[in-house]
Amino acid sequence: MLTREQRIGAFFVVGIVLLFVAIELTLGLGLLRRRYPLYATFRDVQGLDSGADVRLAGIKAGRVDGMQIEQDHVRVTLLINGGLVV
C-alpha cells in the first residue's frame, strides 16, 4: 500500500503530465513531434522570424528554427515535420 506522501506525489506527477498533454493538444506546439532540419538561403528575410510557421501548399509543415547571417545571404534553418518529404 502506498503511503500518503507517495499518493500525493503520484497525484502531482499525473497532474503535471495531463497538464503538459492538454497544453500540447490545445496549442499544438509540436514538442512531441519528430522533425528534421532543412536549410535554405535567402538574400532578404525581412518579416521572417524564428518560430514562424513553414507552410507547404498552405498546410503547416514545420517552423523556422533560426537564422544566421553569412557573407551575402542569410541561412535559415527550418524544422520540417517528420513524415513530410520536401
GROMACS .gro file of C-alpha atoms in nm:
model
   86
    1MET     CA    1   0.000   0.000   0.000
    2LEU     CA    2   0.124   0.347  -0.084
    3THR     CA    3   0.192   0.594   0.191
    4ARG     CA    4   0.009   0.925   0.199
    5GLU     CA    5   0.319   1.106   0.067
    6GLN     CA    6   0.355   0.861  -0.223
    7ARG     CA    7  -0.010   0.905  -0.322
    8ILE     CA    8   0.026   1.284  -0.315
    9GLY     CA    9   0.344   1.260  -0.522
   10ALA     CA   10   0.180   1.028  -0.776
   11PHE     CA   11  -0.121   1.263  -0.796
   12PHE     CA   12   0.103   1.560  -0.877
   13VAL     CA   13   0.308   1.367  -1.135
   14VAL     CA   14  -0.008   1.252  -1.312
   15GLY     CA   15  -0.148   1.606  -1.293
   16ILE     CA   16   0.165   1.757  -1.446
   17VAL     CA   17   0.167   1.500  -1.727
   18LEU     CA   18  -0.201   1.567  -1.801
   19LEU     CA   19  -0.138   1.942  -1.799
   20PHE     CA   20   0.151   1.901  -2.044
   21VAL     CA   21  -0.063   1.686  -2.276
   22ALA     CA   22  -0.352   1.935  -2.258
   23ILE     CA   23  -0.122   2.226  -2.346
   24GLU     CA   24   0.032   2.031  -2.634
   25LEU     CA   25  -0.308   1.933  -2.774
   26THR     CA   26  -0.452   2.282  -2.731
   27LEU     CA   27  -0.164   2.494  -2.857
   28GLY     CA   28  -0.007   2.241  -3.093
   29LEU     CA   29   0.348   2.341  -3.007
   30GLY     CA   30   0.486   2.028  -3.170
   31LEU     CA   31   0.700   1.935  -2.873
   32LEU     CA   32   0.626   1.567  -2.922
   33ARG     CA   33   0.679   1.561  -3.300
   34ARG     CA   34   0.991   1.439  -3.470
   35ARG     CA   35   1.135   1.695  -3.708
   36TYR     CA   36   1.432   1.712  -3.938
   37PRO     CA   37   1.637   2.019  -4.031
   38LEU     CA   38   1.627   2.177  -4.374
   39TYR     CA   39   1.849   2.470  -4.468
   40ALA     CA   40   1.761   2.748  -4.712
   41THR     CA   41   1.947   3.062  -4.816
   42PHE     CA   42   1.786   3.397  -4.889
   43ARG     CA   43   1.914   3.743  -4.976
   44ASP     CA   44   1.636   3.910  -4.779
   45VAL     CA   45   1.443   3.771  -4.482
   46GLN     CA   46   1.257   4.087  -4.388
   47GLY     CA   47   0.943   3.992  -4.196
   48LEU     CA   48   1.061   3.637  -4.123
   49ASP     CA   49   1.102   3.548  -3.756
   50SER     CA   50   1.228   3.245  -3.568
   51GLY     CA   51   0.931   3.033  -3.468
   52ALA     CA   52   0.730   3.129  -3.778
   53ASP     CA   53   0.530   2.854  -3.947
   54VAL     CA   54   0.669   2.684  -4.257
   55ARG     CA   55   0.385   2.609  -4.497
   56LEU     CA   56   0.375   2.374  -4.792
   57ALA     CA   57   0.076   2.425  -5.024
   58GLY     CA   58  -0.089   2.622  -4.744
   59ILE     CA   59  -0.053   2.345  -4.485
   60LYS     CA   60   0.173   2.382  -4.182
   61ALA     CA   61   0.483   2.170  -4.250
   62GLY     CA   62   0.715   2.288  -3.973
   63ARG     CA   63   0.868   2.600  -3.825
   64VAL     CA   64   1.163   2.836  -3.864
   65ASP     CA   65   1.425   2.735  -3.608
   66GLY     CA   66   1.680   3.009  -3.662
   67MET     CA   67   1.863   3.244  -3.897
   68GLN     CA   68   2.233   3.305  -3.944
   69ILE     CA   69   2.392   3.589  -4.139
   70GLU     CA   70   2.658   3.472  -4.383
   71GLN     CA   71   2.859   3.670  -4.641
   72ASP     CA   72   2.591   3.799  -4.879
   73HIS     CA   73   2.291   3.598  -4.767
   74VAL     CA   74   2.104   3.462  -4.467
   75ARG     CA   75   2.098   3.091  -4.390
   76VAL     CA   76   1.759   2.989  -4.249
   77THR     CA   77   1.720   2.666  -4.053
   78LEU     CA   78   1.378   2.507  -4.092
   79LEU     CA   79   1.250   2.217  -3.884
   80ILE     CA   80   1.020   2.010  -4.105
   81ASN     CA   81   0.765   1.771  -3.957
   82GLY     CA   82   0.873   1.408  -3.983
   83GLY     CA   83   0.694   1.210  -4.249
   84LEU     CA   84   0.688   1.502  -4.493
   85VAL     CA   85   0.922   1.494  -4.789
   86VAL     CA   86   1.025   1.834  -4.920
   0.00000   0.00000   0.00000
